[in-house]
């Protein structure tokens, strides 16, 4: 609806400052001509919007002008409260701030919208971490968040998986990400940009130096690309496995998602005995041994030979154990 678009245009100018007609058209997914008409409509309605001409020009609101929060639909009002995550906000040191913000927003909503927001909050609860995972201690999360927010460099002592296990890094913090109940710091060094698990930070100190943020950096886009590269780098090998259809079905419940997904995608047709052959991605021979043991006698490793040899030895050792009087 045009009223919704006018409100969106007004909020874009209020939150982002000066924007070109083309930039507004791209955000609103309309033509530039439509933006021109909408700007005229806002001006006619008394909104102090004006244009700056020239290469660096665009439309902006008069300094100090703010619109009140209006125009929310019932669904929008409800989802604002659904999106609030008190647990992560508390870990970031913002629990009281979030509560105060929601209280102020609740008070500003008219009766019907306020009731809708209350119903959503009472009926939906977001619990991000997976099952059987205790909260990770993150004593330096607030320090990391402060560095990100203030745009200051941070020196961390970090525990990693390869030698040397403990390293010290001076980082340009770019953002924090919460994934599956685990906090990550996205930061840049002089040579690369990557993610650091906040629970592995052993010490952190804010520095009185301004962090450098790459031009055009977008946290969400980086995170999507980084996670895809990480998942691809983890599974550096694969195993050819003959298994029952029931074992393939069970993988979805007891294996990491990527292992189960690939095994199902590459599974052949079952033979007359109910067995099929598929490929299962693994990190290493040891990792494949640990994971595929979950399927017991319903799976037989065919390749690689090193993994099959490990299973052969395991089978002999288990038979000797259970055949002992």
PDB file of N, CA and C in Angstrom, residues 1 3-4 7 69-81 105 109-110 112-117 120:
ATOM      1  N   UNK A   1       0.835  -1.195   0.000  1.00  0.00           N
ATOM      2  CA  UNK A   1       0.000   0.000   0.000  1.00  0.00           C
ATOM      3  C   UNK A   1       0.873   1.250   0.000  1.00  0.00           C
ATOM      4  N   UNK A   3       0.492   4.074   1.586  1.00  0.00           N
ATOM      5  CA  UNK A   3       0.736   4.635   2.911  1.00  0.00           C
ATOM      6  C   UNK A   3       1.914   3.946   3.587  1.00  0.00           C
ATOM      7  N   UNK A   4       1.994   2.612   3.439  1.00  0.00           N
ATOM      8  CA  UNK A   4       3.115   1.861   4.013  1.00  0.00           C
ATOM      9  C   UNK A   4       4.432   2.290   3.372  1.00  0.00           C
ATOM     10  N   UNK A   7       5.575   5.665   4.690  1.00  0.00           N
ATOM     11  CA  UNK A   7       6.154   5.537   6.025  1.00  0.00           C
ATOM     12  C   UNK A   7       7.545   4.928   5.944  1.00  0.00           C
ATOM     13  N   UNK A  69       6.832   6.599  16.387  1.00  0.00           N
ATOM     14  CA  UNK A  69       6.631   5.232  15.885  1.00  0.00           C
ATOM     15  C   UNK A  69       5.147   5.026  15.618  1.00  0.00           C
ATOM     16  N   UNK A  70       4.755   5.080  14.351  1.00  0.00           N
ATOM     17  CA  UNK A  70       3.355   4.887  13.986  1.00  0.00           C
ATOM     18  C   UNK A  70       3.295   3.975  12.786  1.00  0.00           C
ATOM     19  N   UNK A  71       2.096   3.524  12.464  1.00  0.00           N
ATOM     20  CA  UNK A  71       1.918   2.729  11.257  1.00  0.00           C
ATOM     21  C   UNK A  71       2.205   1.255  11.420  1.00  0.00           C
ATOM     22  N   UNK A  72       2.481   0.769  12.636  1.00  0.00           N
ATOM     23  CA  UNK A  72       2.738  -0.656  12.829  1.00  0.00           C
ATOM     24  C   UNK A  72       1.448  -1.452  12.648  1.00  0.00           C
ATOM     25  N   UNK A  73       1.534  -2.557  11.912  1.00  0.00           N
ATOM     26  CA  UNK A  73       0.407  -3.476  11.845  1.00  0.00           C
ATOM     27  C   UNK A  73       0.440  -4.363  13.091  1.00  0.00           C
ATOM     28  N   UNK A  74      -0.618  -5.146  13.291  1.00  0.00           N
ATOM     29  CA  UNK A  74      -0.652  -6.030  14.465  1.00  0.00           C
ATOM     30  C   UNK A  74       0.457  -7.070  14.377  1.00  0.00           C
ATOM     31  N   UNK A  75       0.703  -7.606  13.173  1.00  0.00           N
ATOM     32  CA  UNK A  75       1.771  -8.597  13.015  1.00  0.00           C
ATOM     33  C   UNK A  75       3.134  -7.981  13.302  1.00  0.00           C
ATOM     34  N   UNK A  76       3.364  -6.756  12.807  1.00  0.00           N
ATOM     35  CA  UNK A  76       4.657  -6.098  13.030  1.00  0.00           C
ATOM     36  C   UNK A  76       4.875  -5.816  14.504  1.00  0.00           C
ATOM     37  N   UNK A  77       3.856  -5.351  15.196  1.00  0.00           N
ATOM     38  CA  UNK A  77       3.996  -5.060  16.622  1.00  0.00           C
ATOM     39  C   UNK A  77       4.326  -6.323  17.401  1.00  0.00           C
ATOM     40  N   UNK A  78       3.696  -7.438  17.030  1.00  0.00           N
ATOM     41  CA  UNK A  78       3.977  -8.689  17.728  1.00  0.00           C
ATOM     42  C   UNK A  78       5.370  -9.195  17.488  1.00  0.00           C
ATOM     43  N   UNK A  79       5.833  -9.130  16.245  1.00  0.00           N
ATOM     44  CA  UNK A  79       7.139  -9.696  15.936  1.00  0.00           C
ATOM     45  C   UNK A  79       8.270  -8.881  16.529  1.00  0.00           C
ATOM     46  N   UNK A  80       8.054  -7.607  16.810  1.00  0.00           N
ATOM     47  CA  UNK A  80       9.095  -6.831  17.491  1.00  0.00           C
ATOM     48  C   UNK A  80       9.410  -7.459  18.837  1.00  0.00           C
ATOM     49  N   UNK A  81       8.388  -7.897  19.548  1.00  0.00           N
ATOM     50  CA  UNK A  81       8.617  -8.516  20.851  1.00  0.00           C
ATOM     51  C   UNK A  81       9.092  -9.952  20.699  1.00  0.00           C
ATOM     52  N   UNK A 105       8.431   0.849  24.215  1.00  0.00           N
ATOM     53  CA  UNK A 105       7.714   0.543  22.988  1.00  0.00           C
ATOM     54  C   UNK A 105       6.307   0.067  23.302  1.00  0.00           C
ATOM     55  N   UNK A 109       2.402   1.852  22.102  1.00  0.00           N
ATOM     56  CA  UNK A 109       1.476   1.208  21.181  1.00  0.00           C
ATOM     57  C   UNK A 109       0.036   1.433  21.608  1.00  0.00           C
ATOM     58  N   UNK A 110      -0.865   1.632  20.637  1.00  0.00           N
ATOM     59  CA  UNK A 110      -2.288   1.710  20.980  1.00  0.00           C
ATOM     60  C   UNK A 110      -2.787   0.372  21.500  1.00  0.00           C
ATOM     61  N   UNK A 112      -4.972  -2.126  20.868  1.00  0.00           N
ATOM     62  CA  UNK A 112      -5.048  -3.387  20.131  1.00  0.00           C
ATOM     63  C   UNK A 112      -3.667  -3.938  19.817  1.00  0.00           C
ATOM     64  N   UNK A 113      -2.725  -3.061  19.406  1.00  0.00           N
ATOM     65  CA  UNK A 113      -1.381  -3.518  19.095  1.00  0.00           C
ATOM     66  C   UNK A 113      -0.649  -3.970  20.353  1.00  0.00           C
ATOM     67  N   UNK A 114      -0.860  -3.262  21.452  1.00  0.00           N
ATOM     68  CA  UNK A 114      -0.218  -3.649  22.707  1.00  0.00           C
ATOM     69  C   UNK A 114      -0.687  -5.027  23.151  1.00  0.00           C
ATOM     70  N   UNK A 115      -1.990  -5.287  23.005  1.00  0.00           N
ATOM     71  CA  UNK A 115      -2.516  -6.601  23.379  1.00  0.00           C
ATOM     72  C   UNK A 115      -1.917  -7.691  22.507  1.00  0.00           C
ATOM     73  N   UNK A 116      -1.761  -7.399  21.202  1.00  0.00           N
ATOM     74  CA  UNK A 116      -1.176  -8.392  20.294  1.00  0.00           C
ATOM     75  C   UNK A 116       0.267  -8.692  20.684  1.00  0.00           C
ATOM     76  N   UNK A 117       1.027  -7.649  21.018  1.00  0.00           N
ATOM     77  CA  UNK A 117       2.421  -7.842  21.427  1.00  0.00           C
ATOM     78  C   UNK A 117       2.499  -8.691  22.693  1.00  0.00           C
ATOM     79  N   UNK A 120       1.913 -12.412  21.863  1.00  0.00           N
ATOM     80  CA  UNK A 120       3.077 -13.045  21.241  1.00  0.00           C
ATOM     81  C   UNK A 120       4.123 -13.371  22.290  1.00  0.00           C
TER      82      UNK A 120
END
